[in-house]
Coordinates of C-alpha atoms in Angstrom, one line a residue:
Chain A
M1 CA -17.2 -45.2 18.6
D2 CA -19.0 -44.9 21.7
E3 CA -22.8 -43.0 21.1
T4 CA -21.8 -39.9 22.9
A5 CA -18.4 -39.2 20.1
T6 CA -20.9 -40.6 17.5
R7 CA -23.5 -37.8 18.3
R8 CA -20.2 -35.4 18.9
R9 CA -19.2 -36.1 15.4
F10 CA -23.4 -35.6 13.9
L11 CA -23.6 -32.3 15.9
G12 CA -20.4 -31.0 14.6
R13 CA -21.0 -31.2 11.2
L14 CA -24.6 -30.5 11.4
S15 CA -23.6 -26.8 12.6
L16 CA -20.1 -26.9 9.9
A17 CA -22.9 -27.3 7.2
L18 CA -25.6 -25.1 8.5
S19 CA -23.5 -22.7 8.7
G20 CA -22.1 -23.0 5.5
L21 CA -25.6 -23.4 4.0
A22 CA -26.2 -19.6 5.7
G23 CA -23.2 -18.1 3.9
A24 CA -24.3 -19.8 0.7
V25 CA -27.5 -18.1 1.1
V26 CA -25.5 -14.0 1.8
A27 CA -23.5 -14.5 -0.6
V28 CA -25.6 -15.9 -3.6
P29 CA -27.3 -12.2 -3.9
I30 CA -24.1 -10.5 -3.0
L31 CA -21.8 -12.2 -5.6
A32 CA -25.1 -11.9 -8.5
Y33 CA -25.0 -8.6 -7.1
L34 CA -21.0 -7.6 -7.6
L35 CA -21.5 -9.7 -10.8
S36 CA -24.4 -8.1 -12.9
P37 CA -22.2 -6.1 -15.0
L38 CA -21.3 -9.4 -16.2
I39 CA -25.2 -10.6 -16.5
H40 CA -26.3 -7.4 -18.1
P41 CA -24.8 -5.9 -21.1
A42 CA -25.9 -2.6 -22.1
P43 CA -27.0 -2.4 -25.1
R44 CA -26.2 -0.5 -28.4
L45 CA -27.7 2.8 -29.2
W46 CA -27.6 5.5 -31.6
R47 CA -25.8 8.5 -30.8
D48 CA -26.1 11.7 -32.3
V49 CA -22.9 13.7 -32.7
G50 CA -23.6 16.8 -35.2
R51 CA -25.5 17.7 -38.4
L52 CA -23.8 16.4 -41.5
D53 CA -22.1 20.1 -42.5
D54 CA -21.0 20.5 -38.6
F55 CA -18.2 18.0 -40.7
K56 CA -15.8 19.7 -43.8
I57 CA -14.6 16.8 -45.8
G58 CA -11.3 15.3 -44.7
E59 CA -11.1 16.8 -41.3
T60 CA -11.4 14.5 -38.2
R61 CA -13.3 15.2 -34.9
E62 CA -13.4 15.0 -31.6
V63 CA -17.0 13.8 -30.5
A64 CA -18.7 12.6 -27.5
I65 CA -21.8 10.6 -26.9
Y66 CA -23.8 9.1 -23.5
D67 CA -22.8 6.3 -22.3
P68 CA -25.8 3.6 -23.1
S69 CA -26.5 2.4 -19.3
S70 CA -25.1 6.2 -17.7
L71 CA -26.0 6.5 -14.0
P72 CA -27.6 9.7 -13.3
W73 CA -24.2 10.1 -11.0
A74 CA -22.2 9.9 -13.6
G75 CA -21.7 13.5 -14.4
Q76 CA -18.9 13.7 -17.1
T77 CA -17.7 10.6 -16.8
A78 CA -21.1 9.3 -18.9
L79 CA -19.3 10.6 -21.9
T80 CA -17.1 8.6 -24.5
A81 CA -15.0 10.4 -26.7
V82 CA -14.6 9.4 -30.4
W83 CA -13.0 10.6 -33.5
V84 CA -15.4 10.7 -36.3
R85 CA -13.7 11.6 -40.4
R86 CA -15.3 12.9 -42.7
L87 CA -14.1 10.9 -45.9
G88 CA -16.8 11.8 -48.3
E89 CA -20.3 13.5 -48.9
D90 CA -21.7 10.6 -46.8
A91 CA -18.5 8.9 -46.5
F92 CA -17.2 8.1 -42.5
T93 CA -14.9 6.8 -39.9
A94 CA -15.4 7.1 -35.7
F95 CA -12.3 5.6 -34.0
A96 CA -11.7 5.3 -30.5
V97 CA -9.6 8.1 -28.7
N98 CA -7.9 4.3 -26.5
C99 CA -5.0 4.0 -27.7
T100 CA -4.0 -0.2 -28.4
H101 CA -1.1 -0.5 -26.1
L102 CA -2.4 0.4 -23.0
G103 CA -5.4 2.5 -23.4
C104 CA -4.3 6.0 -22.9
P105 CA -6.2 8.8 -24.7
V106 CA -4.9 9.7 -29.0
N107 CA -4.6 12.9 -29.6
W108 CA -5.3 13.7 -33.6
Q109 CA -2.8 16.6 -34.6
A110 CA -4.3 18.5 -37.6
G111 CA -0.8 19.1 -39.0
A112 CA 1.1 15.9 -39.6
G113 CA -2.1 14.4 -40.1
L114 CA -1.1 11.7 -37.1
F115 CA -2.9 10.6 -34.0
L116 CA -0.1 10.7 -31.3
C117 CA -0.2 9.0 -27.8
P118 CA 1.0 10.9 -25.2
C119 CA 1.9 7.3 -22.7
H120 CA 4.5 5.4 -24.9
G121 CA 4.7 7.5 -28.0
G122 CA 2.0 5.3 -30.5
V123 CA 1.5 6.8 -33.6
Y124 CA -1.4 6.5 -36.3
Y125 CA -2.1 7.7 -39.5
A126 CA -5.3 8.8 -40.0
D127 CA -7.4 6.0 -41.6
G128 CA -5.9 4.3 -38.2
R129 CA -3.9 2.1 -38.9
V130 CA -0.4 2.3 -37.0
A131 CA 2.5 4.2 -38.1
G132 CA 5.3 3.5 -35.2
G133 CA 5.6 2.9 -31.6
P134 CA 3.9 0.3 -29.8
P135 CA 0.5 -0.4 -30.8
P136 CA 0.3 -3.7 -31.1
K137 CA -3.5 -3.1 -34.0
P138 CA -4.6 -0.7 -35.1
L139 CA -7.0 2.0 -33.3
P140 CA -10.4 0.1 -32.8
R141 CA -13.5 1.8 -34.9
Y142 CA -16.6 3.1 -33.7
T143 CA -20.0 2.0 -36.4
V144 CA -20.9 5.4 -37.9
R145 CA -23.3 6.1 -40.3
V146 CA -25.7 9.4 -41.6
Q147 CA -29.4 9.9 -41.0
N148 CA -31.4 12.3 -42.6
G149 CA -28.8 14.5 -42.1
I150 CA -27.4 13.3 -38.5
V151 CA -24.0 11.9 -38.2
Q152 CA -24.8 9.0 -35.5
V153 CA -22.0 7.1 -33.5
Q154 CA -23.2 3.7 -32.3
T155 CA -22.1 2.7 -29.0
Q156 CA -19.7 0.0 -27.6
P157 CA -17.6 -1.5 -24.7
L158 CA -14.6 0.4 -23.9
P159 CA -12.7 -0.5 -27.2
I160 CA -10.1 -2.2 -24.8
V161 CA -10.0 -6.0 -25.0
S162 CA -8.0 -7.1 -27.2
Chain B
M1 CA -9.7 3.8 45.4
I2 CA -7.9 4.2 42.0
K3 CA -5.9 0.9 43.1
Q4 CA -9.2 -0.7 43.0
L5 CA -10.6 0.6 39.7
Y6 CA -7.1 -0.9 38.3
R7 CA -7.9 -4.4 40.2
W8 CA -11.4 -4.4 39.1
L9 CA -10.3 -4.3 35.5
D10 CA -7.3 -5.9 35.8
D11 CA -9.7 -9.4 36.8
R12 CA -11.5 -8.6 34.7
L13 CA -10.0 -8.2 31.0
G14 CA -7.3 -10.1 32.4
L15 CA -4.5 -7.9 31.2
S16 CA -2.1 -8.7 33.6
S17 CA -2.6 -12.3 33.9
A18 CA -3.3 -12.2 29.4
I19 CA -1.9 -9.6 27.8
M20 CA 0.8 -8.3 29.8
P21 CA 2.7 -11.7 28.7
V22 CA 2.0 -10.9 25.3
V23 CA 3.7 -7.7 25.6
E24 CA 6.4 -8.9 27.3
H25 CA 6.5 -12.0 25.4
P26 CA 10.4 -11.9 25.7
V27 CA 12.2 -11.5 21.9
P28 CA 16.8 -12.5 21.6
R29 CA 18.9 -9.1 23.3
S30 CA 21.0 -8.8 20.0
I31 CA 17.8 -7.9 17.8
N32 CA 19.2 -4.3 16.3
W33 CA 17.1 -1.6 14.3
W34 CA 16.4 -3.6 11.5
Y35 CA 13.5 -5.2 13.3
V36 CA 11.7 -1.5 13.5
L37 CA 10.2 -1.4 10.0
G38 CA 7.7 -4.2 10.8
S39 CA 6.2 -1.9 13.2
A40 CA 6.8 1.1 11.5
T41 CA 4.7 0.1 8.6
L42 CA 1.9 -1.0 10.9
V43 CA 1.9 2.7 12.5
A44 CA 1.8 3.9 8.8
F45 CA -1.2 1.1 8.4
T46 CA -2.7 2.6 11.4
V47 CA -2.4 6.5 10.2
Q48 CA -3.8 5.5 6.9
V49 CA -7.4 4.2 8.6
V50 CA -7.2 7.3 11.0
T51 CA -7.0 9.8 7.9
G52 CA -8.5 8.0 5.7
V53 CA -12.1 7.6 7.9
A54 CA -10.7 11.6 8.3
L55 CA -11.4 12.0 4.5
A56 CA -14.3 10.3 4.3
F57 CA -16.0 12.1 6.3
S58 CA -16.7 14.9 3.1
Y59 CA -15.5 12.5 0.0
V60 CA -18.4 11.9 -1.7
P61 CA -17.5 9.0 -3.9
A62 CA -20.0 9.8 -7.2
P63 CA -18.0 10.8 -10.6
N64 CA -20.7 13.9 -10.2
S65 CA -18.7 15.0 -6.7
A66 CA -15.7 13.5 -6.1
Y67 CA -12.9 15.6 -7.4
E68 CA -15.3 19.0 -6.0
S69 CA -15.4 16.9 -3.0
L70 CA -11.6 17.2 -2.4
T71 CA -10.8 20.4 -3.8
F72 CA -13.1 21.1 -0.4
I73 CA -11.2 19.1 1.4
T74 CA -7.8 20.4 0.0
H75 CA -8.3 24.2 -0.1
A76 CA -11.5 25.1 1.9
A77 CA -11.9 22.5 5.4
V78 CA -9.6 23.3 8.1
L79 CA -6.7 21.8 7.7
G80 CA -8.0 19.4 5.6
K81 CA -4.8 20.0 3.6
V82 CA -3.0 18.1 6.3
V83 CA -5.5 16.0 7.1
R84 CA -5.1 14.9 3.6
G85 CA -1.4 15.0 3.6
I86 CA -0.7 12.7 5.7
H87 CA -3.2 10.6 3.9
Y88 CA -0.8 11.0 0.5
Y89 CA 2.5 11.1 2.4
G90 CA 1.4 8.0 4.5
S91 CA 0.1 6.3 1.7
S92 CA 4.0 6.3 0.1
A93 CA 5.6 6.1 3.1
M94 CA 3.5 2.3 3.5
V95 CA 4.1 1.1 0.3
V96 CA 8.5 2.4 0.9
L97 CA 8.5 1.2 4.8
I98 CA 6.4 -2.7 3.4
S99 CA 8.8 -3.0 0.4
L100 CA 12.2 -2.4 3.1
H101 CA 10.6 -4.8 6.0
L102 CA 10.0 -7.4 2.7
A103 CA 14.3 -7.3 2.3
R104 CA 14.8 -7.0 4.9
T105 CA 13.1 -10.1 5.8
F106 CA 13.8 -12.1 3.0
L107 CA 18.3 -10.6 3.4
M108 CA 17.7 -12.0 7.2
G109 CA 16.6 -15.4 6.4
S110 CA 13.6 -14.7 8.2
F111 CA 11.1 -16.5 6.4
K112 CA 12.8 -19.5 6.9
F113 CA 11.8 -22.4 9.4
P114 CA 9.1 -22.5 11.1
R115 CA 8.5 -19.1 10.4
E116 CA 7.0 -19.8 6.8
L117 CA 3.6 -18.3 7.4
N118 CA 4.5 -15.3 9.0
W119 CA 6.2 -14.9 5.2
L120 CA 3.1 -15.4 3.1
S121 CA 0.8 -13.2 5.3
G122 CA 3.5 -10.5 4.7
V123 CA 3.3 -11.0 1.0
F124 CA 0.1 -10.7 0.6
L125 CA -0.1 -8.0 3.0
F126 CA 2.3 -6.3 0.9
A127 CA 0.0 -7.5 -2.3
L128 CA -3.2 -5.4 -0.6
T129 CA -0.5 -2.6 0.2
L130 CA -0.1 -2.6 -3.5
G131 CA -3.9 -2.3 -4.2
M132 CA -4.4 0.4 -1.5
A133 CA -2.3 2.4 -2.9
F134 CA -3.7 1.5 -6.7
T135 CA -7.4 1.9 -5.9
G136 CA -6.3 5.2 -3.7
Q137 CA -5.2 7.2 -6.4
L138 CA -8.0 6.4 -8.4
L139 CA -10.4 8.3 -6.0
R140 CA -8.8 11.6 -6.2
W141 CA -10.8 11.2 -10.1
N142 CA -8.8 13.7 -11.7
Q143 CA -7.4 13.1 -15.2
D144 CA -4.3 10.5 -14.1
A145 CA -7.3 9.0 -11.9
Y146 CA -10.1 8.3 -14.9
W147 CA -6.7 6.8 -17.4
A148 CA -5.3 4.7 -15.3
V149 CA -8.9 2.8 -14.9
V150 CA -8.3 2.9 -18.6
V151 CA -4.9 1.5 -18.2
G152 CA -5.7 -1.0 -16.0
A153 CA -8.3 -2.5 -17.3
A154 CA -6.2 -2.1 -20.8
Q155 CA -3.8 -4.3 -18.8
A156 CA -6.8 -6.9 -17.1
A157 CA -8.3 -7.3 -20.3
R158 CA -4.2 -9.1 -22.1
T159 CA -5.4 -11.9 -19.7
P160 CA -6.4 -14.7 -21.0
L161 CA -9.6 -16.7 -21.7
V162 CA -11.4 -14.4 -18.8
G163 CA -10.0 -10.5 -19.6
E164 CA -13.2 -9.2 -21.2
W165 CA -14.8 -9.8 -17.9
L166 CA -12.1 -9.1 -15.5
V167 CA -12.7 -5.2 -17.9
Q168 CA -16.1 -5.8 -17.1
L169 CA -15.7 -6.4 -13.1
L170 CA -13.3 -3.6 -13.5
L171 CA -15.5 -0.9 -15.2
A172 CA -18.6 -2.1 -13.2
G173 CA -19.8 -2.0 -16.7
Q174 CA -18.8 -1.7 -20.4
T175 CA -17.2 1.5 -20.2
V176 CA -16.0 4.1 -16.9
G177 CA -18.9 5.2 -15.5
G178 CA -21.1 6.1 -12.7
A179 CA -20.9 2.9 -10.8
T180 CA -16.7 2.5 -11.5
L181 CA -15.6 4.9 -9.1
T182 CA -17.9 3.4 -5.7
R183 CA -16.5 0.2 -6.7
F184 CA -12.9 1.5 -6.3
Y185 CA -13.9 3.3 -3.4
A186 CA -15.7 -0.1 -1.5
T187 CA -13.0 -1.5 -2.5
H188 CA -10.4 0.8 -1.6
V189 CA -12.2 1.8 2.1
F190 CA -13.6 -1.2 3.4
L191 CA -12.9 -4.4 1.1
L192 CA -9.4 -3.9 1.2
P193 CA -9.1 -2.6 4.8
A194 CA -11.0 -5.9 6.2
A195 CA -8.8 -8.5 4.8
M196 CA -5.9 -6.3 5.7
F197 CA -7.2 -6.1 9.6
G198 CA -7.0 -9.9 9.3
L199 CA -4.5 -10.3 7.9
I200 CA -2.3 -8.3 10.6
A201 CA -4.3 -10.5 13.0
V202 CA -2.7 -13.2 11.5
H203 CA 0.6 -11.6 11.0
L204 CA 1.3 -10.5 14.4
Y205 CA -0.2 -13.7 16.1
L206 CA 2.5 -15.6 14.5
I207 CA 4.9 -13.5 15.6
V208 CA 3.9 -14.2 19.2
R209 CA 3.6 -17.5 18.5
H210 CA 6.8 -17.7 17.2
G211 CA 9.5 -15.4 18.2
I212 CA 10.3 -12.8 16.6
S213 CA 14.1 -14.3 14.6
E214 CA 17.2 -13.5 15.8
P215 CA 19.7 -11.7 13.8
P216 CA 21.6 -14.0 11.8
R217 CA 24.5 -15.4 12.3
A218 CA 27.3 -16.8 9.4
G219 CA 27.7 -20.2 9.8
W220 CA 24.5 -20.5 12.3
P221 CA 21.8 -22.5 9.5
V222 CA 18.6 -23.3 10.4
D223 CA 17.9 -27.2 11.1
R224 CA 14.4 -27.8 10.9
A225 CA 14.8 -30.6 13.5
R226 CA 16.4 -28.2 16.3
Y227 CA 16.2 -24.9 16.1
R228 CA 13.0 -24.5 18.2
E229 CA 14.6 -26.3 20.9
W230 CA 18.1 -24.2 20.4
Y231 CA 15.6 -20.4 19.6
D232 CA 13.8 -21.8 23.1
R233 CA 16.8 -22.0 25.0
L234 CA 17.7 -18.8 23.5
L235 CA 15.0 -16.9 24.6
H236 CA 15.4 -19.0 28.0
E237 CA 19.3 -17.6 28.1
E238 CA 19.6 -14.1 27.3
G239 CA 16.0 -13.1 26.2
V240 CA 14.6 -9.4 27.3
P241 CA 11.5 -8.3 27.0
F242 CA 10.0 -7.0 24.3
W243 CA 8.5 -4.3 25.7
P244 CA 10.0 -2.2 26.5
D245 CA 13.6 -3.1 25.9
A246 CA 12.3 -3.9 22.4
A247 CA 10.0 -1.3 21.5
W248 CA 11.6 1.3 21.7
R249 CA 13.2 1.4 19.2
D250 CA 10.3 0.9 17.3
V251 CA 8.7 4.0 18.5
V252 CA 11.4 6.1 18.4
F253 CA 11.5 5.1 14.1
A254 CA 8.0 5.2 13.8
L255 CA 8.2 8.8 15.7
A256 CA 10.4 9.5 13.0
V257 CA 8.8 8.3 9.9
G258 CA 6.0 10.0 11.3
A259 CA 7.6 13.8 11.6
V260 CA 9.2 13.7 8.3
V261 CA 5.1 12.6 7.1
V262 CA 3.2 15.2 8.5
A263 CA 6.3 17.6 8.0
L264 CA 5.8 17.1 3.9
S265 CA 2.2 17.4 4.5
I266 CA 2.7 20.6 6.8
L267 CA 5.4 22.3 4.3
V268 CA 4.3 20.7 1.2
G269 CA 1.2 19.8 1.2
P270 CA -0.3 17.4 -1.0
A271 CA 0.1 16.8 -4.9
E272 CA -2.3 19.5 -6.4
L273 CA -5.1 17.6 -8.3
G274 CA -4.7 18.6 -11.4
E275 CA -7.2 18.6 -14.1
R276 CA -10.8 16.6 -12.8
A277 CA -11.5 13.7 -14.9
D278 CA -13.0 14.7 -18.0
P279 CA -13.0 11.2 -20.9
T280 CA -13.4 14.1 -23.9
N281 CA -10.3 16.3 -21.8
L282 CA -7.6 14.0 -24.6
R283 CA -5.1 16.8 -23.7
A284 CA -4.3 14.3 -20.7
Y285 CA -1.1 12.9 -20.1
P286 CA -1.7 10.1 -17.9
R287 CA 1.2 9.6 -14.9
P288 CA 0.3 6.8 -12.3
D289 CA 2.0 7.6 -9.0
W290 CA 5.3 7.6 -8.2
Y291 CA 5.8 4.0 -7.1
F292 CA 3.9 2.5 -10.0
L293 CA 5.9 5.2 -12.1
W294 CA 8.7 2.1 -12.3
Y295 CA 5.9 0.1 -13.9
F296 CA 4.9 1.8 -15.9
A297 CA 8.5 2.5 -17.0
L298 CA 9.0 -0.8 -17.9
L299 CA 5.9 -1.7 -20.4
S300 CA 8.0 1.7 -22.5
L301 CA 11.0 0.2 -22.7
I302 CA 10.3 -3.9 -23.5
P303 CA 9.8 -4.6 -26.9
P304 CA 6.1 -4.7 -28.6
A305 CA 5.9 -8.2 -29.2
T306 CA 6.5 -9.2 -25.9
E307 CA 4.0 -7.2 -23.9
S308 CA 1.0 -9.2 -23.4
V309 CA 3.6 -12.0 -21.9
V310 CA 5.0 -9.4 -19.6
I311 CA 1.5 -7.7 -18.6
I312 CA 0.0 -10.6 -16.8
G313 CA 3.4 -12.9 -16.5
F314 CA 5.7 -10.4 -14.8
P315 CA 3.4 -10.1 -12.1
T316 CA 2.2 -13.2 -11.3
L317 CA 6.2 -14.6 -12.1
I318 CA 7.0 -12.3 -8.9
G319 CA 4.0 -13.2 -6.7
A320 CA 5.3 -16.4 -8.0
I321 CA 8.6 -15.9 -6.4
L322 CA 7.2 -14.7 -3.2
L323 CA 5.0 -17.4 -2.3
I324 CA 7.3 -20.3 -2.7
L325 CA 10.1 -19.0 -1.7
P326 CA 10.0 -20.3 1.9
F327 CA 9.3 -23.8 0.6
V328 CA 12.3 -24.2 -1.3
A329 CA 14.4 -22.2 1.2
P330 CA 13.2 -23.8 4.2
A331 CA 16.0 -24.2 6.2
G332 CA 20.0 -23.6 6.0
E333 CA 22.0 -20.7 5.8
R334 CA 20.7 -17.2 7.4
S335 CA 22.9 -14.8 7.1
P336 CA 23.2 -12.6 4.2
R337 CA 26.9 -13.6 4.4
R338 CA 26.6 -16.6 3.2
R339 CA 23.6 -16.0 0.5
P340 CA 25.2 -14.5 -2.1
W341 CA 22.3 -14.7 -4.0
A342 CA 19.6 -13.1 -2.2
V343 CA 22.1 -10.0 -1.5
A344 CA 22.1 -10.2 -5.4
S345 CA 18.5 -10.1 -6.3
I346 CA 17.8 -7.6 -3.7
G347 CA 20.3 -5.0 -4.8
L348 CA 19.6 -6.1 -8.4
S349 CA 16.0 -5.5 -8.4
A350 CA 16.4 -1.9 -6.6
L351 CA 18.8 -0.6 -8.6
A352 CA 16.4 -1.7 -11.8
I353 CA 13.4 -0.2 -9.9
A354 CA 15.9 3.4 -9.3
V355 CA 16.9 3.2 -12.9
L356 CA 13.3 2.5 -14.3
L357 CA 11.7 5.5 -11.3
R358 CA 14.5 7.9 -13.2
E359 CA 13.5 6.8 -16.6
G360 CA 9.6 6.8 -16.2
I361 CA 9.9 10.7 -14.4
E362 CA 11.7 11.7 -17.7
A363 CA 9.2 9.2 -19.7
P364 CA 12.0 10.5 -23.2
W365 CA 9.2 7.6 -25.5
S366 CA 6.4 10.1 -24.7
P367 CA 6.0 12.7 -27.7
D368 CA 5.3 16.5 -26.6
L369 CA 2.1 17.4 -27.7
N370 CA 2.8 21.2 -26.6
P371 CA 5.4 21.6 -27.9
P372 CA 8.1 24.6 -27.8
R373 CA 9.2 26.2 -31.1
V374 CA 11.7 25.5 -32.1
P375 CA 14.0 29.3 -32.4
V376 CA 14.0 30.8 -36.0
A377 CA 17.3 32.3 -35.3
L378 CA 18.3 28.6 -36.4
V379 CA 17.5 29.7 -40.4
A380 CA 19.0 33.0 -39.8
G381 CA 21.0 33.1 -43.4
L382 CA 19.7 29.3 -44.6
G383 CA 17.6 31.4 -47.3
Q384 CA 13.5 30.4 -48.0
P385 CA 13.4 27.0 -48.4
A386 CA 15.2 26.0 -45.0
E387 CA 13.2 29.1 -43.7
R388 CA 9.8 27.3 -45.1
G389 CA 11.5 24.0 -43.6
L390 CA 11.1 25.6 -39.8
M391 CA 7.7 26.4 -40.0
L392 CA 6.6 22.7 -41.4
F393 CA 8.9 21.0 -38.8
Q394 CA 6.7 22.9 -36.4
A395 CA 2.9 22.8 -38.4
K396 CA 3.9 18.8 -39.2
D397 CA 4.7 18.3 -35.5
C398 CA 8.2 16.7 -35.9
V399 CA 9.0 19.0 -33.4
S400 CA 6.6 16.4 -30.8
C401 CA 9.2 13.7 -31.4
H402 CA 12.6 15.5 -32.6
M403 CA 15.0 18.2 -30.6
L404 CA 15.6 21.3 -33.2
G405 CA 17.6 23.4 -31.6
G406 CA 17.3 22.6 -28.1
A407 CA 13.8 23.0 -28.0
G408 CA 11.4 19.3 -28.8
G409 CA 10.5 15.8 -27.8
R410 CA 12.6 13.8 -27.5
R411 CA 11.1 10.3 -28.3
G412 CA 13.0 10.1 -32.1
P413 CA 16.3 11.2 -31.8
D414 CA 17.9 14.9 -31.8
L415 CA 18.2 16.8 -35.1
D416 CA 21.0 19.1 -34.3
G417 CA 23.7 18.0 -36.6
V418 CA 21.2 15.5 -38.9
G419 CA 23.1 17.2 -42.2
A420 CA 26.8 15.5 -41.1
R421 CA 25.1 12.3 -40.2
L422 CA 22.8 12.1 -42.7
S423 CA 23.1 12.3 -46.8
R424 CA 19.9 14.6 -48.5
D425 CA 18.8 11.3 -50.2
Q426 CA 18.6 9.4 -46.2
L427 CA 16.7 12.3 -45.0
T428 CA 14.0 12.6 -48.0
W429 CA 14.1 8.6 -47.4
R430 CA 14.0 9.1 -43.5
I431 CA 10.7 11.3 -43.6
L432 CA 9.2 9.9 -46.9
Y433 CA 8.9 6.2 -45.8
G434 CA 9.7 6.5 -41.4
G435 CA 10.8 3.4 -39.1
N436 CA 11.7 2.5 -36.5
G437 CA 9.3 4.5 -35.0
M438 CA 8.3 7.2 -37.1
P439 CA 5.5 7.0 -38.9
A440 CA 6.0 7.7 -43.1
Y441 CA 5.1 11.3 -44.1
G442 CA 5.0 10.3 -47.4
Q443 CA 1.3 10.9 -47.8
S444 CA 0.9 14.1 -45.7
L445 CA 3.6 16.2 -47.7
T446 CA 4.4 17.7 -51.0
P447 CA 6.7 17.2 -52.9
E448 CA 7.6 20.6 -52.4
E449 CA 6.6 20.2 -48.5
T450 CA 9.5 17.5 -48.1
G451 CA 12.2 19.4 -50.0
D452 CA 12.5 22.5 -47.8
L453 CA 12.7 20.2 -44.7
V454 CA 15.1 18.0 -46.2
E455 CA 16.7 21.8 -46.8
L456 CA 16.5 22.8 -43.3
L457 CA 18.4 19.7 -41.9
A458 CA 20.4 19.3 -44.0
A459 CA 22.0 22.7 -43.2
Q460 CA 22.5 21.2 -39.3
G461 CA 25.3 19.6 -40.1
T462 CA 28.0 22.3 -38.8
R463 CA 26.8 21.7 -35.2
P464 CA 27.5 18.8 -33.1
G465 CA 24.4 16.5 -32.0
R466 CA 24.0 16.3 -28.5
R467 CA 22.9 12.3 -28.6

């Protein structure tokens, strides 16, 4: 191969390599920026949802908790709804509102003592067990505790990951 | 003077030397009205871009204002309703047109040699169009949009291995929140359109490079060794310039579609937004827009055990079939008359989508969370237990899932005439132990209450059931 051909091939490859390098330099921060939800997991925080005597024993009530890493412009979507059921004096259970089928919002039907899902008709008992319909698993739970007469629910990722 | 200006422009721009040969490239004389779907899709895309840019002048992509800004556009901005209406109906038009274009290309075998890449770029454009439709409906940031994000994330969560990552990337965090909407906004107005512009350029370039496929004739299979030579001769002997001999049909058809879209947006207007996105408002009946409703129906009709496989496998399978098609059948007959399987698969797909769409609109699998009242006349003269039974039927939400006296949900069987089908023991058993999708009521009813309900239902034997 003569000298001009080698030189041309070298220059061609050099140009491609330099352009690739420049692309990579720009791509790294952009990718890191876009993938940041994976890099910084949100902290798990306790959120007050009411005083102990706001909840009657045997009653299931909807409460809302603030997301741990909410942004100032999140508005109403900074909230997550949770079903809280008082079982006894200090005993509570808290359920996600998301049906385990496809994540639609389950509604507590106090008369029937059941959670009903309006999307595909999933039904759960008061303790979260599946009572009928397509849901593959019981309603996911949130961690709930009572501290100094205040009921608190712990934030967690949207419980739809199987 | 004008002539001089034109000559100058023509020289500098190369209008007559470089542009006109493309615009007037020869096409087969026999191309017909079936060939207007692609250009109409392009026109629909252009209209979506223009109206989308206009909407972006007022739309605020932040969760605390998006809904309000759309309300402003729809109800307060000058002719905002029409602009949003064109974008709204235009999206439906584009989904319909690109689907028909895809079906037409498949049926006429236009994906065969040498147009495999025309097909592939078109398949990606089809996928991107569906992506635009999905991300677009989320930007309304109403209850449907909010829960569509959750339902979308729940489906992504079923992906093996990377499901959890996908969800967090989709939501831009661990829950739906401030970062979620901007993610879909950027995707809808920058990312996907940019990809579409690029792919449309490739698609158009390939159309000019390989020529518009001639309408197929039965018994004239594609032979890879000789097709190009044969096609060139066809164009040479009986080709006509695309502009205006073929383009006039494109213009007429696109104008007709455009007229329908504009008429709908003025006369009917865009769909009402409904309630604003609110994660704490659980009285929601999330439904996707019609073009995804059939899929929503499919997911509710398949056996639950197969769900994870279907949710991931079905879109993957359709995508894979579309992508390998031109490599599996690159040559041979193009005419639908000689390809019964192609005709059958399009016919069956269309039928399935139509049936599922109908089911999706009626959604008989959804309980009615705000059920109507069962007419009291139903228990007239049946005695006190049956009257108490009727009150329980309402209070215990039986009516959310069961019709009685023509009122109620359709999730479970219509109970008119149930007394003739089931004995008292069978009725008691069903109520206490449930089964077949029905919850067991054993723990939430006293024996007396169960007895009252059975009394009510056993008396429903005189009228014939309706299903």
